CSV table of C-alpha atoms in Angstrom, one decimal:
chain,number,residue,atom,x,y,z
A,1,UNK,CA,3.5,18.9,13.9
A,2,UNK,CA,0.3,20.0,12.1
A,3,UNK,CA,1.3,18.6,8.7
A,4,UNK,CA,-2.3,19.0,7.9
A,5,UNK,CA,-5.0,20.6,10.1
A,6,UNK,CA,-8.4,19.2,9.5
A,7,UNK,CA,-11.3,20.2,11.7
A,8,UNK,CA,-14.7,18.9,11.0
A,9,UNK,CA,-17.8,19.7,13.0
A,10,UNK,CA,-21.1,18.2,12.2
A,11,UNK,CA,-24.1,20.4,13.1
A,12,UNK,CA,-27.7,19.3,12.6
A,13,UNK,CA,-30.5,21.8,12.0
A,14,UNK,CA,-32.5,20.2,14.9
A,15,UNK,CA,-29.8,20.5,17.5
A,16,UNK,CA,-26.3,22.1,17.6
A,17,UNK,CA,-24.0,19.8,19.6
A,18,UNK,CA,-20.8,21.3,20.9
A,19,UNK,CA,-17.8,19.2,19.8
A,20,UNK,CA,-14.1,19.8,19.8
A,21,UNK,CA,-11.2,18.8,17.5
A,22,UNK,CA,-7.5,19.2,17.7
A,23,UNK,CA,-5.8,19.1,14.3
A,24,UNK,CA,-5.6,15.6,12.9
A,25,UNK,CA,-6.5,14.1,16.3
A,26,UNK,CA,-10.1,15.3,16.1
A,27,UNK,CA,-12.5,14.1,18.7
A,28,UNK,CA,-15.3,12.2,17.0
A,29,UNK,CA,-18.1,14.4,15.8
A,30,UNK,CA,-21.7,13.3,16.4
A,31,UNK,CA,-22.9,10.9,13.6
A,32,UNK,CA,-25.9,11.5,11.5
A,33,UNK,CA,-29.3,10.9,13.2
A,34,UNK,CA,-30.9,7.5,12.8
A,35,UNK,CA,-33.9,9.2,11.3
A,36,UNK,CA,-31.8,10.7,8.6
A,37,UNK,CA,-29.9,7.5,8.0
A,38,UNK,CA,-33.1,5.6,7.6
A,39,UNK,CA,-33.8,7.5,4.5
A,40,UNK,CA,-31.0,5.6,2.8
A,41,UNK,CA,-31.6,2.1,1.8
A,42,UNK,CA,-28.7,-0.2,0.9
A,43,UNK,CA,-28.7,-3.9,0.2
A,44,UNK,CA,-25.2,-4.5,1.5
A,45,UNK,CA,-25.1,-6.3,4.8
A,46,UNK,CA,-22.4,-3.9,6.0
A,47,UNK,CA,-21.8,-0.3,4.9
A,48,UNK,CA,-20.4,3.0,6.0
A,49,UNK,CA,-20.1,6.5,4.7
A,50,UNK,CA,-17.6,9.0,6.3
A,51,UNK,CA,-16.5,12.5,5.7
A,52,UNK,CA,-12.9,12.1,4.5
A,53,UNK,CA,-11.5,15.3,6.0
A,54,UNK,CA,-12.6,14.5,9.6
A,55,UNK,CA,-13.6,10.8,9.7
A,56,UNK,CA,-17.1,11.8,10.8
A,57,UNK,CA,-19.5,8.9,10.3
A,58,UNK,CA,-22.5,10.0,8.2
A,59,UNK,CA,-24.1,6.6,7.6
A,60,UNK,CA,-23.5,3.2,9.4
A,61,UNK,CA,-24.9,-0.2,8.8
A,62,UNK,CA,-23.2,-2.9,10.8
A,63,UNK,CA,-19.9,-1.3,9.8
A,64,UNK,CA,-18.0,-2.8,12.8
A,65,UNK,CA,-19.1,-6.4,12.1
A,66,UNK,CA,-16.6,-8.8,10.6
A,67,UNK,CA,-16.7,-9.8,7.0
A,68,UNK,CA,-14.5,-11.3,4.3
A,69,UNK,CA,-13.0,-8.3,2.5
A,70,UNK,CA,-11.9,-10.3,-0.5
A,71,UNK,CA,-9.3,-8.5,-2.7
A,72,UNK,CA,-9.9,-5.2,-1.0
A,73,UNK,CA,-7.0,-6.6,1.0
A,74,UNK,CA,-4.8,-5.4,-1.8
A,75,UNK,CA,-5.4,-1.8,-0.7
A,76,UNK,CA,-3.1,-2.5,2.3
A,77,UNK,CA,-0.6,-4.4,0.1
A,78,UNK,CA,-0.3,-1.4,-2.3
A,79,UNK,CA,-0.2,1.1,0.5
A,80,UNK,CA,2.7,-0.7,2.1
A,81,UNK,CA,4.3,-0.8,-1.4
A,82,UNK,CA,4.2,2.9,-2.0
A,83,UNK,CA,5.3,3.8,1.6
A,84,UNK,CA,8.3,1.4,1.5
A,85,UNK,CA,9.5,1.3,-2.1
A,86,UNK,CA,10.6,4.0,-4.4
A,87,UNK,CA,8.5,4.2,-7.6
A,88,UNK,CA,11.5,3.3,-9.9
A,89,UNK,CA,12.7,0.5,-7.7
A,90,UNK,CA,13.0,-2.7,-9.8
A,91,UNK,CA,11.2,-5.9,-8.6
A,92,UNK,CA,12.0,-9.2,-10.1
A,93,UNK,CA,9.6,-12.2,-10.1
A,94,UNK,CA,11.4,-14.9,-8.1
A,95,UNK,CA,10.7,-18.6,-8.2
A,96,UNK,CA,9.4,-18.4,-4.6
A,97,UNK,CA,7.0,-15.6,-5.3
A,98,UNK,CA,5.9,-17.3,-8.6
A,99,UNK,CA,4.7,-20.3,-6.7
A,100,UNK,CA,2.6,-18.5,-4.1
A,101,UNK,CA,-0.5,-17.7,-6.1
A,102,UNK,CA,-3.0,-19.3,-8.5
A,103,UNK,CA,-2.1,-18.7,-12.1
A,104,UNK,CA,-5.6,-19.3,-13.4
A,105,UNK,CA,-7.2,-15.8,-12.8
A,106,UNK,CA,-6.3,-12.4,-11.5
A,107,UNK,CA,-2.8,-12.2,-12.9
A,108,UNK,CA,-0.8,-10.0,-15.3
A,109,UNK,CA,1.1,-13.0,-16.6
A,110,UNK,CA,4.4,-12.0,-15.2
A,111,UNK,CA,7.1,-14.6,-16.0
A,112,UNK,CA,9.8,-16.0,-13.7
A,113,UNK,CA,12.8,-13.6,-13.8
A,114,UNK,CA,10.7,-10.7,-15.3
A,115,UNK,CA,11.5,-7.3,-13.8
A,116,UNK,CA,9.0,-4.5,-13.2
A,117,UNK,CA,9.3,-1.1,-11.7
A,118,UNK,CA,7.5,-0.9,-8.3
A,119,UNK,CA,5.1,1.7,-9.6
A,120,UNK,CA,4.0,-0.7,-12.4
A,121,UNK,CA,3.4,-3.5,-9.9
A,122,UNK,CA,1.4,-1.2,-7.6
A,123,UNK,CA,-0.8,0.0,-10.4
A,124,UNK,CA,-1.4,-3.6,-11.7
A,125,UNK,CA,-2.3,-4.8,-8.2
A,126,UNK,CA,-4.8,-2.0,-7.6
A,127,UNK,CA,-6.4,-1.6,-11.0
A,128,UNK,CA,-6.7,-5.2,-12.0
A,129,UNK,CA,-6.1,-7.1,-8.7
A,130,UNK,CA,-3.1,-8.9,-10.2
A,131,UNK,CA,-1.9,-11.5,-7.8
A,132,UNK,CA,1.5,-11.9,-9.4
A,133,UNK,CA,2.4,-8.2,-9.0
A,134,UNK,CA,1.2,-8.3,-5.4
A,135,UNK,CA,3.5,-11.2,-4.7
A,136,UNK,CA,6.4,-9.1,-6.1
A,137,UNK,CA,5.4,-6.1,-3.9
A,138,UNK,CA,5.4,-8.3,-0.8
A,139,UNK,CA,8.8,-9.8,-1.5
A,140,UNK,CA,10.2,-6.4,-2.5
A,141,UNK,CA,9.1,-4.8,0.8
A,142,UNK,CA,9.7,-7.6,3.3
A,143,UNK,CA,11.7,-10.4,1.6
A,144,UNK,CA,8.9,-12.9,1.9
A,145,UNK,CA,5.2,-13.0,2.2
A,146,UNK,CA,4.9,-14.2,5.8
A,147,UNK,CA,7.0,-11.2,7.0
A,148,UNK,CA,4.9,-8.9,4.8
A,149,UNK,CA,1.6,-10.3,6.3
A,150,UNK,CA,3.0,-9.5,9.7
A,151,UNK,CA,3.7,-6.0,8.5
A,152,UNK,CA,0.1,-5.7,7.2
A,153,UNK,CA,-1.3,-6.7,10.6
A,154,UNK,CA,1.1,-4.4,12.5
A,155,UNK,CA,0.1,-1.5,10.3
A,156,UNK,CA,-3.6,-2.3,10.7
A,157,UNK,CA,-3.1,-2.3,14.5
A,158,UNK,CA,-1.2,1.0,14.3
A,159,UNK,CA,-4.0,2.6,12.3
A,160,UNK,CA,-6.7,1.4,14.8
A,161,UNK,CA,-8.2,-1.2,12.5
A,162,UNK,CA,-9.3,-3.3,15.4
A,163,UNK,CA,-11.6,-5.6,13.4
A,164,UNK,CA,-9.0,-6.6,10.8
A,165,UNK,CA,-6.9,-9.8,10.6
A,166,UNK,CA,-4.8,-10.4,7.4
A,167,UNK,CA,-3.6,-13.9,6.6
A,168,UNK,CA,-2.4,-13.4,3.0
A,169,UNK,CA,-1.5,-10.6,0.7
A,170,UNK,CA,-4.0,-11.3,-2.1
A,171,UNK,CA,-7.4,-11.3,-0.4
A,172,UNK,CA,-7.9,-15.0,-1.0
A,173,UNK,CA,-10.7,-16.4,1.2
A,174,UNK,CA,-9.3,-18.8,3.7
A,175,UNK,CA,-11.7,-18.6,6.7
A,176,UNK,CA,-9.3,-16.5,8.8
A,177,UNK,CA,-8.9,-13.3,6.8
A,178,UNK,CA,-11.4,-10.7,8.0
A,179,UNK,CA,-12.1,-6.9,8.1
A,180,UNK,CA,-14.9,-4.5,8.6
A,181,UNK,CA,-16.4,-1.7,6.5
A,182,UNK,CA,-15.3,0.7,9.2
A,183,UNK,CA,-11.7,-0.5,9.0
A,184,UNK,CA,-11.5,-0.3,5.3
A,185,UNK,CA,-12.8,3.3,5.3
A,186,UNK,CA,-10.2,4.1,7.9
A,187,UNK,CA,-7.4,2.5,5.8
A,188,UNK,CA,-8.4,4.4,2.6
A,189,UNK,CA,-8.7,7.7,4.5
A,190,UNK,CA,-5.1,7.2,5.8
A,191,UNK,CA,-3.7,5.9,2.6
A,192,UNK,CA,-5.1,8.8,0.5
A,193,UNK,CA,-2.9,11.2,2.5
A,194,UNK,CA,-0.1,9.7,0.4
A,195,UNK,CA,0.0,11.4,-3.0
A,196,UNK,CA,1.4,8.3,-4.8
A,197,UNK,CA,-1.3,6.0,-3.4
A,198,UNK,CA,-4.0,8.6,-4.1
A,199,UNK,CA,-2.9,8.7,-7.8
A,200,UNK,CA,-2.9,4.9,-8.1
A,201,UNK,CA,-6.3,4.6,-6.3
A,202,UNK,CA,-7.8,7.2,-8.7
A,203,UNK,CA,-6.3,6.0,-12.0
A,204,UNK,CA,-8.6,4.9,-14.8
A,205,UNK,CA,-5.8,3.2,-16.6
A,206,UNK,CA,-2.0,2.7,-16.7
A,207,UNK,CA,0.5,1.7,-19.3
A,208,UNK,CA,3.2,-0.7,-18.1
A,209,UNK,CA,6.4,-0.1,-20.0
A,210,UNK,CA,8.2,-3.0,-21.8
A,211,UNK,CA,10.3,-5.2,-19.6
A,212,UNK,CA,13.2,-7.5,-19.9
A,213,UNK,CA,10.8,-10.3,-21.0
A,214,UNK,CA,7.9,-8.4,-22.6
A,215,UNK,CA,9.0,-6.3,-25.6
A,216,UNK,CA,5.8,-4.3,-25.8
A,217,UNK,CA,4.1,-2.0,-23.3
A,218,UNK,CA,0.8,-3.1,-21.8
A,219,UNK,CA,-2.1,-0.9,-20.9
A,220,UNK,CA,-4.4,-1.9,-18.1
A,221,UNK,CA,-7.7,-0.4,-17.0
A,222,UNK,CA,-9.3,-0.1,-13.6
A,223,UNK,CA,-11.9,-2.8,-12.7
A,224,UNK,CA,-13.9,0.0,-11.0
A,225,UNK,CA,-16.4,1.3,-13.6
A,226,UNK,CA,-16.9,4.6,-11.7
A,227,UNK,CA,-13.5,5.7,-13.0
A,228,UNK,CA,-13.8,4.7,-16.7
A,229,UNK,CA,-15.4,7.3,-18.9
A,230,UNK,CA,-16.4,4.5,-21.3
A,231,UNK,CA,-18.3,2.6,-18.6
A,232,UNK,CA,-22.0,3.0,-18.0
A,233,UNK,CA,-21.2,3.4,-14.3
A,234,UNK,CA,-18.8,6.3,-14.8
A,235,UNK,CA,-19.1,9.0,-12.3
A,236,UNK,CA,-17.0,12.2,-12.5
A,237,UNK,CA,-17.3,12.8,-8.8
A,238,UNK,CA,-15.6,9.6,-7.9
A,239,UNK,CA,-11.9,10.2,-7.2
A,240,UNK,CA,-10.8,6.7,-6.5
A,241,UNK,CA,-12.2,3.2,-6.2
A,242,UNK,CA,-11.7,-0.5,-5.8
A,243,UNK,CA,-14.1,-3.3,-6.4
A,244,UNK,CA,-13.7,-6.9,-5.3
A,245,UNK,CA,-15.7,-10.1,-5.8
A,246,UNK,CA,-15.4,-13.7,-4.8
A,247,UNK,CA,-17.9,-16.6,-4.5
A,248,UNK,CA,-17.5,-16.7,-0.7
A,249,UNK,CA,-17.3,-13.0,0.1
A,250,UNK,CA,-19.7,-11.6,-2.5
A,251,UNK,CA,-19.0,-8.2,-4.0
A,252,UNK,CA,-17.4,-5.4,-2.1
A,253,UNK,CA,-16.5,-1.8,-3.0
A,254,UNK,CA,-14.8,1.2,-1.6
A,255,UNK,CA,-14.7,4.6,-3.3
A,256,UNK,CA,-13.7,8.2,-2.6
A,257,UNK,CA,-15.6,11.0,-4.1
A,258,UNK,CA,-15.8,14.9,-4.1
A,259,UNK,CA,-18.4,17.4,-4.7
A,260,UNK,CA,-17.4,21.0,-4.2
A,261,UNK,CA,-15.4,21.1,-1.0
A,262,UNK,CA,-17.0,18.0,0.5
A,263,UNK,CA,-15.0,14.7,0.3
A,264,UNK,CA,-16.5,11.4,1.2
A,265,UNK,CA,-15.5,7.7,1.4
A,266,UNK,CA,-18.1,5.0,1.0
A,267,UNK,CA,-17.7,1.2,1.6
A,268,UNK,CA,-20.1,-1.7,1.0
A,269,UNK,CA,-19.4,-5.3,1.8
A,270,UNK,CA,-21.1,-8.7,1.0
A,271,UNK,CA,-23.2,-7.5,-1.9
A,272,UNK,CA,-25.1,-10.1,-4.0
A,273,UNK,CA,-23.7,-8.8,-7.3
A,274,UNK,CA,-21.7,-5.9,-8.7
A,275,UNK,CA,-24.8,-4.0,-9.8
A,276,UNK,CA,-26.0,-3.9,-6.2
A,277,UNK,CA,-22.6,-2.6,-5.1
A,278,UNK,CA,-22.6,0.3,-7.7
A,279,UNK,CA,-26.2,1.2,-6.8
A,280,UNK,CA,-25.5,1.2,-3.0
A,281,UNK,CA,-22.4,3.3,-3.4
A,282,UNK,CA,-24.3,5.9,-5.5
A,283,UNK,CA,-27.1,6.0,-2.9
A,284,UNK,CA,-24.6,6.6,-0.1
A,285,UNK,CA,-22.7,9.3,-2.0
A,286,UNK,CA,-25.9,11.2,-3.0
A,287,UNK,CA,-27.1,11.1,0.6
A,288,UNK,CA,-23.8,12.5,1.9
A,289,UNK,CA,-23.6,15.2,-0.7
A,290,UNK,CA,-27.2,16.3,-0.5
A,291,UNK,CA,-27.4,16.4,3.3
A,292,UNK,CA,-24.0,17.9,4.2
A,293,UNK,CA,-21.8,20.8,3.1
A,294,UNK,CA,-18.1,21.6,3.8
A,295,UNK,CA,-17.2,25.2,4.7
A,296,UNK,CA,-13.5,26.2,4.8
A,297,UNK,CA,-11.9,28.7,7.1
A,298,UNK,CA,-8.4,29.7,5.9
A,299,UNK,CA,-5.3,30.3,8.0
A,300,UNK,CA,-5.3,33.9,6.8
A,301,UNK,CA,-8.9,34.4,8.1
A,302,UNK,CA,-7.8,33.0,11.6
A,303,UNK,CA,-4.6,35.0,11.7
A,304,UNK,CA,-2.0,35.0,14.5
A,305,UNK,CA,-1.9,36.4,18.1
A,306,UNK,CA,1.2,37.4,20.1
A,307,UNK,CA,1.1,37.6,23.9
A,308,UNK,CA,3.8,39.7,25.8
A,309,UNK,CA,4.9,37.9,28.9
A,310,UNK,CA,5.9,40.2,31.8
A,311,UNK,CA,8.1,39.3,34.7
A,312,UNK,CA,8.9,41.8,37.5
A,313,UNK,CA,7.5,44.6,35.2
A,314,UNK,CA,9.8,43.6,32.4
A,315,UNK,CA,8.9,42.3,28.9
A,316,UNK,CA,10.8,39.0,28.8
A,317,UNK,CA,9.0,36.7,26.3
A,318,UNK,CA,6.8,36.8,23.2
A,319,UNK,CA,4.4,33.9,22.8
A,320,UNK,CA,3.0,33.7,19.3
A,321,UNK,CA,0.1,31.5,18.3
A,322,UNK,CA,-0.7,30.4,14.7
A,323,UNK,CA,-2.1,27.6,12.5
A,324,UNK,CA,-0.3,26.0,9.5
A,325,UNK,CA,-3.3,25.6,7.3
A,326,UNK,CA,-7.0,26.1,7.1
A,327,UNK,CA,-9.9,24.1,8.5
A,328,UNK,CA,-12.7,22.2,6.8
A,329,UNK,CA,-16.0,22.3,8.7
A,330,UNK,CA,-18.8,19.9,7.9
A,331,UNK,CA,-22.3,21.3,8.4
A,332,UNK,CA,-25.8,20.2,7.6
A,333,UNK,CA,-27.1,21.5,4.2
A,334,UNK,CA,-29.9,23.2,6.1
A,335,UNK,CA,-27.4,25.3,8.1
A,336,UNK,CA,-26.7,28.9,7.1
A,337,UNK,CA,-23.0,28.9,6.9
A,338,UNK,CA,-22.8,32.8,7.0
A,339,UNK,CA,-23.2,32.5,10.8
A,340,UNK,CA,-19.9,30.7,11.1
A,341,UNK,CA,-17.1,32.5,12.9
A,342,UNK,CA,-13.6,31.8,14.3
A,343,UNK,CA,-11.9,33.5,17.2
A,344,UNK,CA,-8.5,33.1,18.9
A,345,UNK,CA,-9.0,32.6,22.6
A,346,UNK,CA,-6.0,32.6,24.9
A,347,UNK,CA,-5.8,30.8,28.2
A,348,UNK,CA,-3.7,32.1,31.1
A,349,UNK,CA,-2.7,35.2,29.2
A,350,UNK,CA,-1.5,37.1,32.3
A,351,UNK,CA,0.7,34.3,33.5
A,352,UNK,CA,4.4,35.1,33.8
A,353,UNK,CA,5.2,31.6,32.7
A,354,UNK,CA,5.0,31.1,29.0
A,355,UNK,CA,4.6,27.3,29.4
A,356,UNK,CA,1.2,28.0,31.1
A,357,UNK,CA,-0.2,30.1,28.2
A,358,UNK,CA,-2.1,28.3,25.5
A,359,UNK,CA,-4.6,29.3,22.7
A,360,UNK,CA,-7.4,27.7,20.7
A,361,UNK,CA,-9.3,28.6,17.7
A,362,UNK,CA,-13.0,28.7,18.8
A,363,UNK,CA,-15.6,28.1,16.1
A,364,UNK,CA,-19.1,29.4,16.6
A,365,UNK,CA,-22.2,29.2,14.6
A,366,UNK,CA,-24.7,32.0,15.1
A,367,UNK,CA,-23.1,32.7,18.5
A,368,UNK,CA,-23.0,29.2,19.8
A,369,UNK,CA,-19.7,27.4,20.2
A,370,UNK,CA,-19.5,24.3,18.0
A,371,UNK,CA,-15.8,23.3,18.2
A,372,UNK,CA,-12.2,24.2,19.0
A,373,UNK,CA,-8.8,23.4,17.7
A,374,UNK,CA,-5.4,23.9,19.4
A,375,UNK,CA,-2.9,26.3,17.8
A,376,UNK,CA,0.8,26.2,17.2
A,377,UNK,CA,2.8,27.9,19.9
A,378,UNK,CA,6.2,29.7,19.5
A,379,UNK,CA,8.0,31.2,22.5
A,380,UNK,CA,10.7,33.9,21.9
A,381,UNK,CA,12.9,35.1,24.7
A,382,UNK,CA,13.6,38.9,24.7
A,383,UNK,CA,15.4,39.1,28.1
A,384,UNK,CA,18.8,38.2,26.6
A,385,UNK,CA,18.8,41.4,24.5
A,386,UNK,CA,17.9,43.5,27.6
A,387,UNK,CA,20.6,41.7,29.7
A,388,UNK,CA,23.1,42.4,27.0
A,389,UNK,CA,22.3,46.0,26.9
A,390,UNK,CA,22.5,46.3,30.7
A,391,UNK,CA,25.9,44.5,30.7
A,392,UNK,CA,27.2,47.0,28.1
A,393,UNK,CA,26.1,49.9,30.2
A,394,UNK,CA,27.9,48.4,33.3
A,395,UNK,CA,31.1,48.0,31.3
A,396,UNK,CA,31.0,51.5,30.1
A,397,UNK,CA,30.6,52.9,33.6
A,398,UNK,CA,33.7,51.0,35.0
A,399,UNK,CA,36.3,50.8,32.4
A,400,UNK,CA,35.2,52.3,29.1
A,401,UNK,CA,34.3,55.6,30.8
A,402,UNK,CA,37.8,55.8,32.2
A,403,UNK,CA,39.3,55.3,28.8
A,404,UNK,CA,37.0,57.8,27.3
A,405,UNK,CA,38.1,60.3,30.0
A,406,UNK,CA,41.8,59.8,29.3
A,407,UNK,CA,41.1,60.2,25.6
A,408,UNK,CA,39.3,63.5,26.2
A,409,UNK,CA,42.2,64.8,28.3
A,410,UNK,CA,44.7,63.9,25.6
A,411,UNK,CA,42.5,65.5,22.9
A,412,UNK,CA,42.1,68.7,25.0
A,413,UNK,CA,45.7,68.9,26.2
A,414,UNK,CA,47.2,70.4,23.1
A,415,UNK,CA,44.6,73.2,22.7
A,416,UNK,CA,45.0,74.0,26.4
A,417,UNK,CA,48.8,74.3,26.0
A,418,UNK,CA,48.4,76.7,23.1
A,419,UNK,CA,45.9,78.7,25.1
A,420,UNK,CA,48.3,79.2,28.0
A,421,UNK,CA,51.1,79.9,25.6
A,422,UNK,CA,49.0,82.7,24.2
A,423,UNK,CA,48.5,84.2,27.6
A,424,UNK,CA,52.3,84.2,28.4
A,425,UNK,CA,54.1,87.5,27.4
A,426,UNK,CA,56.9,87.0,25.0
A,427,UNK,CA,60.4,87.2,26.5
A,428,UNK,CA,62.8,90.2,25.9
């Protein structure tokens, strides 16, 4: 397991709260205090800021309350595209798919029978919210949109997006489609583990190659101004983003951003206009980056530990503990990170049963424990080698020693005959 170990521990300068985390299944760290959160003012009716590495909530404003997510829904559509289709897989606009969306706005103007690579469709759906390419993705993955919507809802359930209900692949407002700021942050955090999705989510532009219908390539740009260097909203710390806006849902936005070693995800829903969405996202990011810092502890710094298991006075097993990768630890900016330490602590070390022995990395700050993480465990049997050696000795004592004795007699027989011949006086 441990495809990625991410431990995050949130410590406040007023109080150190012991928390524990185990690899990716980290127990929730304590969220930022209400006093600190009150220093951030956002006009969005629903908003959330999380630490991407751990999922720790740093700011929350009605983030679990239901809202119309608008075309942020396409984040799930694209995520399912990249996880179910190869980038070079060809998708063709069918008559059925062509008739499932409005052709007035939000399209790339794909014609019936036109073929695109899946990668091109995914970029168009994410960057420009193209409904036609989203319809192609849905049909390419599931055969039809109804089956794809079921897959969207099943995936949402699997991810723990308990406040989300998808009713269409586009994000069209229909009175039943709903999500939460908390769920959208969770989805983006999960989706960004996929390198292909992360590249699409963070692209400023993309050039769609010529197709069987379009003889010229087409360059599209991201609707999210944070990612475009020519836009007044450009922000070099933003690593990915998606903005959505409808008359009924208002404006919504989700972005990922990095400063130093700290990675954040911010979501705002139901904004009055796009300017408010940009302003609120900036306020959330600045709050997160100014109040918190990420400190890393590498796997080399933690090291490994091997325990020798004894049974009846014999060394029969080696139990080795290790970690696959390093840990990211989130601390308050006011915390002196030089007091951070990591120690391997073994439980039941004297047990003769290797199954009962376990180990954790224990993280401490200025001598106070602030979190733990389970370690990988590898058990190596050494008794087989000993048993083999004992068996060899037993065989030598019964049969091989007899053969060796016979050989020695034969080897010594000739010299002995010569010796006795030398002692015998010659005849005559």
